[in-house]
PDB file of C-alpha atoms in Angstrom:
ATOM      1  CA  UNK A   1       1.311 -23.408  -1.590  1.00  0.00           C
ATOM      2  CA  UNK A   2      -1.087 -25.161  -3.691  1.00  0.00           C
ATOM      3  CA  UNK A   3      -1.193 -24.455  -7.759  1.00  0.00           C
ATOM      4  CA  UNK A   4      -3.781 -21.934  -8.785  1.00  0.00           C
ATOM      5  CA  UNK A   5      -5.574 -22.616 -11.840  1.00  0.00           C
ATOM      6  CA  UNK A   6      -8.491 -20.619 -13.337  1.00  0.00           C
ATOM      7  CA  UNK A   7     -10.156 -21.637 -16.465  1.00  0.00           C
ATOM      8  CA  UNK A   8     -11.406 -19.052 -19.005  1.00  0.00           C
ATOM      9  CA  UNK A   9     -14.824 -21.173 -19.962  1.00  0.00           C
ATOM     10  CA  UNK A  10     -15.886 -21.203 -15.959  1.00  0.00           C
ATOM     11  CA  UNK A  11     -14.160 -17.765 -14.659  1.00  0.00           C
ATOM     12  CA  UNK A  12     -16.337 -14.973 -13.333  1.00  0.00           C
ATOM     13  CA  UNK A  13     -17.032 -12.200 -15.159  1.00  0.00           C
ATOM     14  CA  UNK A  14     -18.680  -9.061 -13.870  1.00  0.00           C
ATOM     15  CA  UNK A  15     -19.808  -5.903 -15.351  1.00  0.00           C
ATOM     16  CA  UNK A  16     -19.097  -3.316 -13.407  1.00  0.00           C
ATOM     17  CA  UNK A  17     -19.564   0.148 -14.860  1.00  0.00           C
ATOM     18  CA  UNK A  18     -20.965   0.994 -18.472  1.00  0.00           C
ATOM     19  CA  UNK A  19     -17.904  -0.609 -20.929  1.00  0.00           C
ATOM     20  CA  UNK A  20     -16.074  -1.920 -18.286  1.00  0.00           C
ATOM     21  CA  UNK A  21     -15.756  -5.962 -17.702  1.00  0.00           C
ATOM     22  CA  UNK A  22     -13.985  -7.640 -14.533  1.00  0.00           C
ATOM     23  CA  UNK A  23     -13.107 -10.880 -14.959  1.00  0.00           C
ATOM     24  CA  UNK A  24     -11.844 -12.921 -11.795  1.00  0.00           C
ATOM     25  CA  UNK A  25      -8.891 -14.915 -11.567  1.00  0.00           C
ATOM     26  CA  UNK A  26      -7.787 -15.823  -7.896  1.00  0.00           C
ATOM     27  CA  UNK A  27      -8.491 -14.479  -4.413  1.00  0.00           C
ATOM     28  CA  UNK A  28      -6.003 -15.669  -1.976  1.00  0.00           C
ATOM     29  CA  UNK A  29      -4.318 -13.988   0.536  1.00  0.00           C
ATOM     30  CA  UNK A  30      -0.983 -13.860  -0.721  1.00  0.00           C
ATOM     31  CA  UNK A  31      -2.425 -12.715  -4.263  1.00  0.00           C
ATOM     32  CA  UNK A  32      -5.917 -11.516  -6.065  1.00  0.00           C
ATOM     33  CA  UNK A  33      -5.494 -11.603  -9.827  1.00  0.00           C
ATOM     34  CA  UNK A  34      -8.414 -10.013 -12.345  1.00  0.00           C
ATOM     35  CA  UNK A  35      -8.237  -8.612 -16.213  1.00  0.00           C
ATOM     36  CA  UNK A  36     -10.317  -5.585 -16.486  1.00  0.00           C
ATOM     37  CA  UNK A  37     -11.299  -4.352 -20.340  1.00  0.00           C
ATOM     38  CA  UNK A  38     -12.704  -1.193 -20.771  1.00  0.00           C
ATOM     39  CA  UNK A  39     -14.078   0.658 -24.087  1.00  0.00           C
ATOM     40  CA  UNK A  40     -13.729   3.603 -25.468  1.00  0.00           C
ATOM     41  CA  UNK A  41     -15.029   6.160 -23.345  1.00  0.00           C
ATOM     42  CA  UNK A  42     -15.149   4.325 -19.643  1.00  0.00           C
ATOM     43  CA  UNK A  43     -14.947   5.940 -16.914  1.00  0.00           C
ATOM     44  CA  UNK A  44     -12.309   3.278 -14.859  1.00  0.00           C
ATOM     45  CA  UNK A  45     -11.345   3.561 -11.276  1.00  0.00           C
ATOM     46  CA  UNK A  46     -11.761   6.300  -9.453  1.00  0.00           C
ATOM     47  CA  UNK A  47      -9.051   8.228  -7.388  1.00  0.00           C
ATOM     48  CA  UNK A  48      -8.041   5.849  -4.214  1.00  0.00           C
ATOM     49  CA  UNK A  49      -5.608   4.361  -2.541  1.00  0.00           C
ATOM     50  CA  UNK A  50      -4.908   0.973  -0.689  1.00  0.00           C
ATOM     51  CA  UNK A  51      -3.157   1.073   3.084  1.00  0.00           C
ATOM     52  CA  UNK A  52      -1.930  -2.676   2.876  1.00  0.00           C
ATOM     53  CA  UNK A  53      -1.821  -3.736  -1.251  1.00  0.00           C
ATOM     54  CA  UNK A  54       0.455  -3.148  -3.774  1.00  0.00           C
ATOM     55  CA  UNK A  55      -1.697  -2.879  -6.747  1.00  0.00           C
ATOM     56  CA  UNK A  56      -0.052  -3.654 -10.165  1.00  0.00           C
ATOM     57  CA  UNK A  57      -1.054  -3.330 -13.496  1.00  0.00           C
ATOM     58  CA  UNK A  58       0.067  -4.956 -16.959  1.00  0.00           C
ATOM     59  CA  UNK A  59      -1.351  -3.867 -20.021  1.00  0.00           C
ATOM     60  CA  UNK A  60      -2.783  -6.318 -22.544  1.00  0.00           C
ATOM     61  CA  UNK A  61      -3.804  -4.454 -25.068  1.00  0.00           C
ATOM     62  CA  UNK A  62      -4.683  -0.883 -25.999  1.00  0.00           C
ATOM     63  CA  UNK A  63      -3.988   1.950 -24.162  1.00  0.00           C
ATOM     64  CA  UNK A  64      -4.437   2.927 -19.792  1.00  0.00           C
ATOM     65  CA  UNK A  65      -4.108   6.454 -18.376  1.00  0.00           C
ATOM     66  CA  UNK A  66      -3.233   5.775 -14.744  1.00  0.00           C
ATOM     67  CA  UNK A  67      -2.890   8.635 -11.945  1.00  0.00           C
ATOM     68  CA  UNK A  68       0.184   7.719  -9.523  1.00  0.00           C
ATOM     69  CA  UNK A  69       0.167  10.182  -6.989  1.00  0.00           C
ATOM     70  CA  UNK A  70       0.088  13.923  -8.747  1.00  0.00           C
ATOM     71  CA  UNK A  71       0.911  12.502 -12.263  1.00  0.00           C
ATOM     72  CA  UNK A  72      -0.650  11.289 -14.932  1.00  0.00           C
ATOM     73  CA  UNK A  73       1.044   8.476 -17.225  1.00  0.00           C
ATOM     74  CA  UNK A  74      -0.411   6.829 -20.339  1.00  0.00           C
ATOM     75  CA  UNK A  75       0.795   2.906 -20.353  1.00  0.00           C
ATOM     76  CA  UNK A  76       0.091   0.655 -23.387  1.00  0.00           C
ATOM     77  CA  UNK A  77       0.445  -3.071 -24.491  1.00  0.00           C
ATOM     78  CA  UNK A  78       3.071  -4.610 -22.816  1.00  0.00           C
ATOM     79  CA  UNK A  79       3.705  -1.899 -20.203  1.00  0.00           C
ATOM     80  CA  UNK A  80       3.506  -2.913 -16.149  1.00  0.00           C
ATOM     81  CA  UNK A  81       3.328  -1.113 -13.305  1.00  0.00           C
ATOM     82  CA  UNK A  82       3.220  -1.392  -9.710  1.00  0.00           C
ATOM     83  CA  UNK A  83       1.628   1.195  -7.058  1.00  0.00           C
ATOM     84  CA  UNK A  84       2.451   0.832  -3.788  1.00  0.00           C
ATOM     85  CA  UNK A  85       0.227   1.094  -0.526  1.00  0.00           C
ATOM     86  CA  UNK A  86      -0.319   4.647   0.154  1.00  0.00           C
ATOM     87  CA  UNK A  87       0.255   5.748  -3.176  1.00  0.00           C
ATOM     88  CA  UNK A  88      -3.230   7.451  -4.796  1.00  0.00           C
ATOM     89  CA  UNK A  89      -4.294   6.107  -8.179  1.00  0.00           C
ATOM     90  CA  UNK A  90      -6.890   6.067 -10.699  1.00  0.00           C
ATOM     91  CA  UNK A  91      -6.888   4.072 -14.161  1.00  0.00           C
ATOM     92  CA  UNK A  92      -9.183   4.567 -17.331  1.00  0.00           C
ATOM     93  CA  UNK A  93      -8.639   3.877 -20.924  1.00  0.00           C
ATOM     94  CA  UNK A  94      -6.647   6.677 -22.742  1.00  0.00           C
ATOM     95  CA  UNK A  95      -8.683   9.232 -24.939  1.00  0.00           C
ATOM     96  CA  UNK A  96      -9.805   7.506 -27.918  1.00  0.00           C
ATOM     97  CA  UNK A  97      -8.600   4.290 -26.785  1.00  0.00           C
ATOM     98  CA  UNK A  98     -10.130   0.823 -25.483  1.00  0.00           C
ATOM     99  CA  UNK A  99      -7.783  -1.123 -22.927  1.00  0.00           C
ATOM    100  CA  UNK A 100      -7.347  -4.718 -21.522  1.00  0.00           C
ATOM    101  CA  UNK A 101      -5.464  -4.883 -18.072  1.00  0.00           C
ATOM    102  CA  UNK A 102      -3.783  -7.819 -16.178  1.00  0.00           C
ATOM    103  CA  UNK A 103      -4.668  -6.257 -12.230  1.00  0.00           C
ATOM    104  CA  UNK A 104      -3.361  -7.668  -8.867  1.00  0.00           C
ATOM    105  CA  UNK A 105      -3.047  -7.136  -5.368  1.00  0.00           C
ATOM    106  CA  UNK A 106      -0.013  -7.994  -2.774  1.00  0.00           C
ATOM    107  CA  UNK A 107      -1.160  -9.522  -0.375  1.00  0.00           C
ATOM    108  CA  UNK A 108      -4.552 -10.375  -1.186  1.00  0.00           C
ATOM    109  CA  UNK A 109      -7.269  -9.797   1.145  1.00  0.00           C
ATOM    110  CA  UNK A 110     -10.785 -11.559  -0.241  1.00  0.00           C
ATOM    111  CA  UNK A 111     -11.145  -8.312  -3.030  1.00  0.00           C
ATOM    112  CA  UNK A 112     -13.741 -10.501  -5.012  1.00  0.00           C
ATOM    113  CA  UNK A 113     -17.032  -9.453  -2.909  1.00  0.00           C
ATOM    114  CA  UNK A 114     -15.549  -5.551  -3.748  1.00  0.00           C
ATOM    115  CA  UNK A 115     -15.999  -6.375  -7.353  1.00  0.00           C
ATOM    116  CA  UNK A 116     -19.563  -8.256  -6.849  1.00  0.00           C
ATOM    117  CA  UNK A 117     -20.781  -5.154  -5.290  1.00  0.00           C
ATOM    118  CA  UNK A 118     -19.746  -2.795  -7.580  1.00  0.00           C
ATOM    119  CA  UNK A 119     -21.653  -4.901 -10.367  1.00  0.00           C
ATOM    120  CA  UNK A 120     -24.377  -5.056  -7.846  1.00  0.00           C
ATOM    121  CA  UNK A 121     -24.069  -1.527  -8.090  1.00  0.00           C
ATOM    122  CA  UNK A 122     -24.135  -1.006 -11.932  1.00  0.00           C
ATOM    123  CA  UNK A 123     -27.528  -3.024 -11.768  1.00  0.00           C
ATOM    124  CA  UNK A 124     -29.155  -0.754  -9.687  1.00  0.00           C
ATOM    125  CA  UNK A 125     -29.172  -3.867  -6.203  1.00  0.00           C
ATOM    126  CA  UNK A 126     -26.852  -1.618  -4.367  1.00  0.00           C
ATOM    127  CA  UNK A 127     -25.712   2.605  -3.596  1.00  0.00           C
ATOM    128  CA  UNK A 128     -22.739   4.194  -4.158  1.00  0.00           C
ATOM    129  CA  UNK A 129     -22.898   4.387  -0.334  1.00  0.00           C
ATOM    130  CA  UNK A 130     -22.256   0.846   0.124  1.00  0.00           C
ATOM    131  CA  UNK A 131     -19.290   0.769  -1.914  1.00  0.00           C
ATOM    132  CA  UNK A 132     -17.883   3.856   0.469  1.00  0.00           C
ATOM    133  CA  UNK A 133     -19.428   1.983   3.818  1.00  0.00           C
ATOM    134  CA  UNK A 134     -17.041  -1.031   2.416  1.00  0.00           C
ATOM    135  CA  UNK A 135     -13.936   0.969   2.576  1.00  0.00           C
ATOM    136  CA  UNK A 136     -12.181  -0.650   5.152  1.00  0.00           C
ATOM    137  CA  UNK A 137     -13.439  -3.909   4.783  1.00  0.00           C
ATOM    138  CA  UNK A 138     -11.427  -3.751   0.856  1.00  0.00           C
ATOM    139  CA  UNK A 139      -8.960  -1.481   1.906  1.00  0.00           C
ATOM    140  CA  UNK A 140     -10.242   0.522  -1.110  1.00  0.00           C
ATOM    141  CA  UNK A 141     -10.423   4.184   0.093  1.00  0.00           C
ATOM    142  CA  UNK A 142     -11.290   6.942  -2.204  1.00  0.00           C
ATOM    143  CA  UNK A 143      -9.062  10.429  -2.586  1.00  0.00           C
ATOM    144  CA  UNK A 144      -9.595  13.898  -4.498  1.00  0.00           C
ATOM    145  CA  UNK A 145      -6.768  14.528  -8.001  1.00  0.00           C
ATOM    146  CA  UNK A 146      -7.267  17.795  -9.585  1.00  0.00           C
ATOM    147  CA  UNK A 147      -5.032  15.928 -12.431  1.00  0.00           C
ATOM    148  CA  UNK A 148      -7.266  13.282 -12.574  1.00  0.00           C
ATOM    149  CA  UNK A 149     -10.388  15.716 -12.640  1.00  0.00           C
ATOM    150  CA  UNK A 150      -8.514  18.162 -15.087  1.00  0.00           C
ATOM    151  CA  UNK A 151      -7.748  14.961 -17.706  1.00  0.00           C
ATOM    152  CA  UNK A 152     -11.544  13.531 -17.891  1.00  0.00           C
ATOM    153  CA  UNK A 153     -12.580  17.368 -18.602  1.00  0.00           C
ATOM    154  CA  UNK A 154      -9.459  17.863 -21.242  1.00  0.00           C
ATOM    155  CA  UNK A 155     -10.481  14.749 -22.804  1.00  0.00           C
ATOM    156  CA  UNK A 156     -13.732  15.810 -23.808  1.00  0.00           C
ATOM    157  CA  UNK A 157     -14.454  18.003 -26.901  1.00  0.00           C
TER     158      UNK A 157
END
């Protein structure tokens, strides 16, 4: 294997939702690295899970609610975790909180275009139905959490 370097100054950045910010790092297919920041207030991920991936988070900075399976756990700077494939999931910032996440995939699998689209999305070039049509194609596939549900609505005043 060949070093992988990514430079700040040239990386890809891509806004994907309302105060969220992907940034690429690498997209091979033994690993696909990103940071994601959120503000206050962003909505996140939705509920999913991957069938292949082991998705694993490390937070930077702030503070992430993440949904593993049935439970809800609140991570901050410094904390890491690792979901694997099967396993449903869903990650926002914490309730009066911003966050700043080190994300990546095992194996990788070409997860880039995923995040394209979904800024594609958030400019109005693409539906919400083409991010479910892609489903298989990311191994991204999206799940019901009456935890997850229950902590956006508990969160707001």
């Amino acid at each position: 294997m060949t070093e992988i370097a990514t430079r700040a100054a040239t990386a890809e950045a891509i806004q994907d939702a309302p105060g969220s910010l992907i940034t690429l790092l690498t997209d091979t297919a033994e690993l696909t690295c990103n940071t994601a920041t959120f503000e206050e207030g962003a909505a996140g991920a939705p509920v999913h899970f991957h069938t292949k991936a082991t998705e694993f988070f490390h937070v930077t900075a702030g503070q992430l609610d993440i949904l593993v399976g049935d439970e809800i756990q609140t991570l901050g700077a410094g904390d890491f975790i690792a979901i694997p494939p099967g396993v449903k999931h869903a990650f926002a910032p914490a309730a009066g909180h911003t966050a700043a996440v080190f994300v990546g995939f095992t194996p990788g699998m070409g997860r880039f275009d995923y995040y394209r689209l979904l800024g594609r999305v958030n400019a109005g070039e693409a539906t919400v139905q083409d991010i479910k049509d892609s489903s298989a194609t990311y191994d991204n596939h999206y799940a019901e959490s009456a935890a997850w549900s229950g902590r956006r609505r508990s969160a707001e005043p």
